[in-house]
PDB file of C-alpha atoms in Angstrom:
ATOM      1  CA  MET A   1      64.567 143.692  31.836  1.00  0.00           C
ATOM      2  CA  LEU A   2      63.909 144.426  35.533  1.00  0.00           C
ATOM      3  CA  SER A   3      66.628 147.085  35.535  1.00  0.00           C
ATOM      4  CA  ALA A   4      65.101 148.808  32.482  1.00  0.00           C
ATOM      5  CA  THR A   5      61.659 148.756  34.109  1.00  0.00           C
ATOM      6  CA  LEU A   6      63.023 150.284  37.314  1.00  0.00           C
ATOM      7  CA  SER A   7      64.855 152.965  35.325  1.00  0.00           C
ATOM      8  CA  SER A   8      61.631 153.834  33.492  1.00  0.00           C
ATOM      9  CA  PHE A   9      59.741 153.966  36.774  1.00  0.00           C
ATOM     10  CA  LYS A  10      62.375 156.252  38.319  1.00  0.00           C
ATOM     11  CA  LEU A  11      62.191 158.553  35.291  1.00  0.00           C
ATOM     12  CA  TRP A  12      58.401 158.707  35.619  1.00  0.00           C
ATOM     13  CA  LEU A  13      58.684 159.482  39.333  1.00  0.00           C
ATOM     14  CA  SER A  14      61.193 162.255  38.775  1.00  0.00           C
ATOM     15  CA  SER A  15      59.068 163.993  36.158  1.00  0.00           C
ATOM     16  CA  ARG A  16      55.616 163.787  37.718  1.00  0.00           C
ATOM     17  CA  SER A  17      55.695 166.640  40.206  1.00  0.00           C
ATOM     18  CA  PRO A  18      57.076 170.145  40.322  1.00  0.00           C
ATOM     19  CA  ASP A  19      57.714 169.489  44.025  1.00  0.00           C
ATOM     20  CA  ARG A  20      60.112 166.701  43.124  1.00  0.00           C
ATOM     21  CA  ALA A  21      63.125 169.037  42.906  1.00  0.00           C
ATOM     22  CA  THR A  22      62.237 170.541  46.280  1.00  0.00           C
ATOM     23  CA  ALA A  23      61.892 167.062  47.780  1.00  0.00           C
ATOM     24  CA  LYS A  24      65.315 166.117  46.425  1.00  0.00           C
ATOM     25  CA  GLU A  25      66.776 169.288  47.909  1.00  0.00           C
ATOM     26  CA  LEU A  26      65.202 168.531  51.289  1.00  0.00           C
ATOM     27  CA  TYR A  27      66.476 164.972  51.157  1.00  0.00           C
ATOM     28  CA  GLY A  28      69.946 166.328  50.390  1.00  0.00           C
ATOM     29  CA  VAL A  29      69.710 168.459  53.548  1.00  0.00           C
ATOM     30  CA  ILE A  30      68.706 165.359  55.527  1.00  0.00           C
ATOM     31  CA  VAL A  31      71.565 163.247  54.188  1.00  0.00           C
ATOM     32  CA  ALA A  32      74.111 166.027  54.696  1.00  0.00           C
ATOM     33  CA  GLN A  33      73.041 166.414  58.321  1.00  0.00           C
ATOM     34  CA  ALA A  34      73.059 162.647  58.841  1.00  0.00           C
ATOM     35  CA  ARG A  35      76.671 162.582  57.655  1.00  0.00           C
ATOM     36  CA  SER A  36      77.797 164.925  60.431  1.00  0.00           C
ATOM     37  CA  PRO A  37      80.779 163.197  62.050  1.00  0.00           C
ATOM     38  CA  ALA A  38      79.581 164.089  65.565  1.00  0.00           C
ATOM     39  CA  PHE A  39      76.808 161.476  65.382  1.00  0.00           C
ATOM     40  CA  TYR A  40      79.412 158.762  64.960  1.00  0.00           C
ATOM     41  CA  ALA A  41      82.473 160.096  66.767  1.00  0.00           C
ATOM     42  CA  VAL A  42      80.771 161.788  69.728  1.00  0.00           C
ATOM     43  CA  HIS A  43      77.294 160.315  70.154  1.00  0.00           C
ATOM     44  CA  GLY A  44      78.159 156.647  69.647  1.00  0.00           C
ATOM     45  CA  VAL A  45      76.045 155.936  66.564  1.00  0.00           C
ATOM     46  CA  PRO A  46      77.894 153.208  64.664  1.00  0.00           C
ATOM     47  CA  ASP A  47      79.221 154.417  61.314  1.00  0.00           C
ATOM     48  CA  THR A  48      77.606 151.500  59.505  1.00  0.00           C
ATOM     49  CA  PRO A  49      74.766 151.277  56.984  1.00  0.00           C
ATOM     50  CA  ASP A  50      72.326 150.552  59.849  1.00  0.00           C
ATOM     51  CA  GLY A  51      73.592 153.442  61.962  1.00  0.00           C
ATOM     52  CA  ARG A  52      73.487 155.903  59.052  1.00  0.00           C
ATOM     53  CA  TYR A  53      69.990 154.676  58.129  1.00  0.00           C
ATOM     54  CA  GLU A  54      68.733 155.421  61.646  1.00  0.00           C
ATOM     55  CA  VAL A  55      70.195 158.945  61.602  1.00  0.00           C
ATOM     56  CA  ILE A  56      68.575 159.568  58.209  1.00  0.00           C
ATOM     57  CA  LEU A  57      65.230 158.332  59.574  1.00  0.00           C
ATOM     58  CA  LEU A  58      65.516 160.618  62.573  1.00  0.00           C
ATOM     59  CA  HIS A  59      65.980 163.695  60.365  1.00  0.00           C
ATOM     60  CA  LEU A  60      63.452 162.571  57.761  1.00  0.00           C
ATOM     61  CA  PHE A  61      60.856 162.181  60.504  1.00  0.00           C
ATOM     62  CA  LEU A  62      61.582 165.695  61.812  1.00  0.00           C
ATOM     63  CA  ILE A  63      61.141 167.278  58.387  1.00  0.00           C
ATOM     64  CA  LEU A  64      57.975 165.288  57.683  1.00  0.00           C
ATOM     65  CA  GLU A  65      56.549 166.514  60.977  1.00  0.00           C
ATOM     66  CA  ARG A  66      57.383 170.109  60.020  1.00  0.00           C
ATOM     67  CA  LEU A  67      55.737 169.695  56.620  1.00  0.00           C
ATOM     68  CA  LYS A  68      52.440 168.734  58.306  1.00  0.00           C
ATOM     69  CA  ALA A  69      52.001 172.359  59.368  1.00  0.00           C
ATOM     70  CA  LEU A  70      51.842 173.432  55.700  1.00  0.00           C
ATOM     71  CA  GLY A  71      48.548 171.661  55.030  1.00  0.00           C
ATOM     72  CA  GLN A  72      47.969 170.269  51.528  1.00  0.00           C
ATOM     73  CA  PRO A  73      51.209 171.644  50.001  1.00  0.00           C
ATOM     74  CA  GLY A  74      53.083 169.989  52.863  1.00  0.00           C
ATOM     75  CA  ARG A  75      51.335 166.665  52.224  1.00  0.00           C
ATOM     76  CA  VAL A  76      52.307 166.768  48.547  1.00  0.00           C
ATOM     77  CA  LEU A  77      55.907 167.636  49.408  1.00  0.00           C
ATOM     78  CA  SER A  78      55.949 164.922  52.095  1.00  0.00           C
ATOM     79  CA  GLN A  79      54.824 162.310  49.579  1.00  0.00           C
ATOM     80  CA  ASN A  80      57.531 163.390  47.165  1.00  0.00           C
ATOM     81  CA  LEU A  81      60.115 163.353  49.956  1.00  0.00           C
ATOM     82  CA  ILE A  82      59.140 159.813  50.940  1.00  0.00           C
ATOM     83  CA  GLU A  83      59.431 158.734  47.295  1.00  0.00           C
ATOM     84  CA  VAL A  84      62.929 160.246  47.124  1.00  0.00           C
ATOM     85  CA  PHE A  85      63.828 158.363  50.320  1.00  0.00           C
ATOM     86  CA  VAL A  86      62.549 155.057  48.894  1.00  0.00           C
ATOM     87  CA  GLU A  87      64.445 155.678  45.665  1.00  0.00           C
ATOM     88  CA  ASP A  88      67.627 156.371  47.656  1.00  0.00           C
ATOM     89  CA  MET A  89      67.173 153.178  49.675  1.00  0.00           C
ATOM     90  CA  ASP A  90      66.766 151.227  46.434  1.00  0.00           C
ATOM     91  CA  ASP A  91      69.871 152.813  44.890  1.00  0.00           C
ATOM     92  CA  SER A  92      71.932 152.364  48.069  1.00  0.00           C
ATOM     93  CA  MET A  93      71.069 148.688  48.399  1.00  0.00           C
ATOM     94  CA  ARG A  94      71.979 148.033  44.797  1.00  0.00           C
ATOM     95  CA  GLU A  95      75.299 149.870  45.279  1.00  0.00           C
ATOM     96  CA  MET A  96      75.997 147.680  48.320  1.00  0.00           C
ATOM     97  CA  GLY A  97      75.485 144.619  46.146  1.00  0.00           C
ATOM     98  CA  VAL A  98      72.108 143.467  47.423  1.00  0.00           C
ATOM     99  CA  GLY A  99      70.634 141.057  44.870  1.00  0.00           C
ATOM    100  CA  ASP A 100      67.918 142.345  42.516  1.00  0.00           C
ATOM    101  CA  LEU A 101      65.358 139.885  43.826  1.00  0.00           C
ATOM    102  CA  SER A 102      65.710 140.906  47.471  1.00  0.00           C
ATOM    103  CA  VAL A 103      65.925 144.684  46.948  1.00  0.00           C
ATOM    104  CA  PRO A 104      62.140 145.304  46.880  1.00  0.00           C
ATOM    105  CA  ARG A 105      61.649 143.369  50.118  1.00  0.00           C
ATOM    106  CA  LYS A 106      64.497 145.240  51.821  1.00  0.00           C
ATOM    107  CA  VAL A 107      63.267 148.620  50.547  1.00  0.00           C
ATOM    108  CA  LYS A 108      59.799 147.816  51.868  1.00  0.00           C
ATOM    109  CA  LYS A 109      61.358 146.983  55.246  1.00  0.00           C
ATOM    110  CA  ALA A 110      63.323 150.270  55.200  1.00  0.00           C
ATOM    111  CA  ALA A 111      60.148 152.248  54.451  1.00  0.00           C
ATOM    112  CA  ALA A 112      58.280 150.398  57.200  1.00  0.00           C
ATOM    113  CA  GLY A 113      61.062 151.424  59.574  1.00  0.00           C
ATOM    114  CA  LEU A 114      60.223 155.053  58.854  1.00  0.00           C
ATOM    115  CA  TRP A 115      56.591 154.530  59.900  1.00  0.00           C
ATOM    116  CA  ASP A 116      57.623 152.592  62.996  1.00  0.00           C
ATOM    117  CA  ARG A 117      60.050 155.314  64.111  1.00  0.00           C
ATOM    118  CA  ALA A 118      57.603 158.101  63.247  1.00  0.00           C
ATOM    119  CA  GLY A 119      54.982 156.655  65.570  1.00  0.00           C
ATOM    120  CA  VAL A 120      57.234 156.231  68.573  1.00  0.00           C
ATOM    121  CA  TYR A 121      59.199 159.453  68.016  1.00  0.00           C
ATOM    122  CA  ARG A 122      55.993 161.492  67.604  1.00  0.00           C
ATOM    123  CA  THR A 123      54.590 160.111  70.864  1.00  0.00           C
ATOM    124  CA  ALA A 124      57.873 160.629  72.721  1.00  0.00           C
ATOM    125  CA  LEU A 125      58.305 164.208  71.468  1.00  0.00           C
ATOM    126  CA  ALA A 126      54.783 165.053  72.639  1.00  0.00           C
ATOM    127  CA  GLU A 127      55.714 164.095  76.204  1.00  0.00           C
ATOM    128  CA  ALA A 128      57.426 166.368  78.677  1.00  0.00           C
ATOM    129  CA  GLY A 129      61.039 165.398  79.274  1.00  0.00           C
ATOM    130  CA  ASP A 130      63.326 163.305  77.170  1.00  0.00           C
ATOM    131  CA  ALA A 131      63.410 159.972  79.009  1.00  0.00           C
ATOM    132  CA  ASN A 132      60.976 158.183  76.662  1.00  0.00           C
ATOM    133  CA  LEU A 133      62.560 159.713  73.567  1.00  0.00           C
ATOM    134  CA  ALA A 134      66.016 158.626  74.739  1.00  0.00           C
ATOM    135  CA  GLY A 135      64.628 155.135  75.360  1.00  0.00           C
ATOM    136  CA  GLN A 136      63.145 155.001  71.864  1.00  0.00           C
ATOM    137  CA  LEU A 137      66.469 156.111  70.379  1.00  0.00           C
ATOM    138  CA  ARG A 138      68.258 153.373  72.356  1.00  0.00           C
ATOM    139  CA  ALA A 139      65.782 150.824  71.020  1.00  0.00           C
ATOM    140  CA  SER A 140      66.119 151.990  67.417  1.00  0.00           C
ATOM    141  CA  ILE A 141      69.791 152.812  66.969  1.00  0.00           C
ATOM    142  CA  PRO A 142      72.138 149.828  66.905  1.00  0.00           C
ATOM    143  CA  THR A 143      75.277 149.905  68.993  1.00  0.00           C
ATOM    144  CA  GLU A 144      78.660 148.321  68.632  1.00  0.00           C
ATOM    145  CA  PRO A 145      80.688 146.630  71.340  1.00  0.00           C
ATOM    146  CA  GLY A 146      82.690 149.157  73.328  1.00  0.00           C
ATOM    147  CA  MET A 147      80.631 152.137  72.166  1.00  0.00           C
ATOM    148  CA  ALA A 148      77.937 153.778  74.247  1.00  0.00           C
ATOM    149  CA  LEU A 149      75.096 155.586  72.529  1.00  0.00           C
ATOM    150  CA  SER A 150      74.523 159.090  73.915  1.00  0.00           C
ATOM    151  CA  ALA A 151      70.756 158.654  73.733  1.00  0.00           C
ATOM    152  CA  ASP A 152      70.015 161.420  76.261  1.00  0.00           C
ATOM    153  CA  GLU A 153      72.055 163.914  74.246  1.00  0.00           C
ATOM    154  CA  LEU A 154      70.515 162.711  70.987  1.00  0.00           C
ATOM    155  CA  ALA A 155      67.042 163.167  72.496  1.00  0.00           C
ATOM    156  CA  ARG A 156      67.909 166.763  73.439  1.00  0.00           C
ATOM    157  CA  TYR A 157      69.291 167.321  69.937  1.00  0.00           C
ATOM    158  CA  MET A 158      66.142 165.891  68.380  1.00  0.00           C
ATOM    159  CA  ARG A 159      63.901 168.137  70.484  1.00  0.00           C
ATOM    160  CA  ALA A 160      66.067 171.167  69.613  1.00  0.00           C
ATOM    161  CA  CYS A 161      65.756 170.259  65.922  1.00  0.00           C
ATOM    162  CA  ALA A 162      61.975 170.038  66.165  1.00  0.00           C
ATOM    163  CA  THR A 163      61.867 173.483  67.788  1.00  0.00           C
ATOM    164  CA  HIS A 164      64.314 174.924  65.262  1.00  0.00           C
ATOM    165  CA  LEU A 165      62.359 173.536  62.299  1.00  0.00           C
ATOM    166  CA  ALA A 166      59.049 174.788  63.718  1.00  0.00           C
ATOM    167  CA  GLN A 167      60.502 178.300  63.767  1.00  0.00           C
ATOM    168  CA  GLN A 168      61.488 178.211  60.098  1.00  0.00           C
ATOM    169  CA  PRO A 169      59.284 180.406  57.889  1.00  0.00           C
ATOM    170  CA  ALA A 170      56.724 178.477  55.827  1.00  0.00           C
ATOM    171  CA  VAL A 171      58.159 179.936  52.614  1.00  0.00           C
ATOM    172  CA  ASN A 172      61.569 178.428  53.432  1.00  0.00           C
ATOM    173  CA  VAL A 173      60.004 175.095  54.304  1.00  0.00           C
ATOM    174  CA  SER A 174      57.974 174.868  51.096  1.00  0.00           C
ATOM    175  CA  ALA A 175      61.012 175.892  49.048  1.00  0.00           C
ATOM    176  CA  GLY A 176      63.233 173.247  50.648  1.00  0.00           C
ATOM    177  CA  ARG A 177      65.524 175.788  52.317  1.00  0.00           C
ATOM    178  CA  LEU A 178      65.642 174.187  55.742  1.00  0.00           C
ATOM    179  CA  ARG A 179      68.722 173.849  57.868  1.00  0.00           C
ATOM    180  CA  PHE A 180      69.237 171.814  60.989  1.00  0.00           C
ATOM    181  CA  PRO A 181      71.028 173.143  64.047  1.00  0.00           C
ATOM    182  CA  ALA A 182      74.635 172.074  64.540  1.00  0.00           C
ATOM    183  CA  VAL A 183      75.310 168.669  66.083  1.00  0.00           C
ATOM    184  CA  GLU A 184      77.318 169.119  69.252  1.00  0.00           C
TER     185      GLU A 184
END
């Protein structure tokens, strides 16, 4: 019964906005970038569900910040993008075998993580230098024994992404045709 209700809700969500397809495309760009092996092999982000989640949040935050510059169309697209993110978190947790009763609580926690990171990342990006941003990345991204997180390099990458996204034409942004710079 719960599964049928969730399926109906997902169908309703997917059909309620013409921006939904664009939001899904943008989310695909986010996930593809978050899967870049350099985050895990070079920068020390653990290749675990928690590590991948943090890299997705980082990129989701950057795109949401870029969408703010579009005014009302950006707000609508942002809302759709957040809904796609929540839907993906729900699907991912179910695929990992999280019990039906605890999925909503865990999805709520995942969504809250986005707001937490957005606040600290926004403040840190507004500051000159990358020390605070690197510190926030260290606080947010889990590490594994024997691996060092390259937080300073990730902070520089994040700032470069913000600059790169800000330079993208509004028509590309609103159409979901954004690309991130390469991860080095």
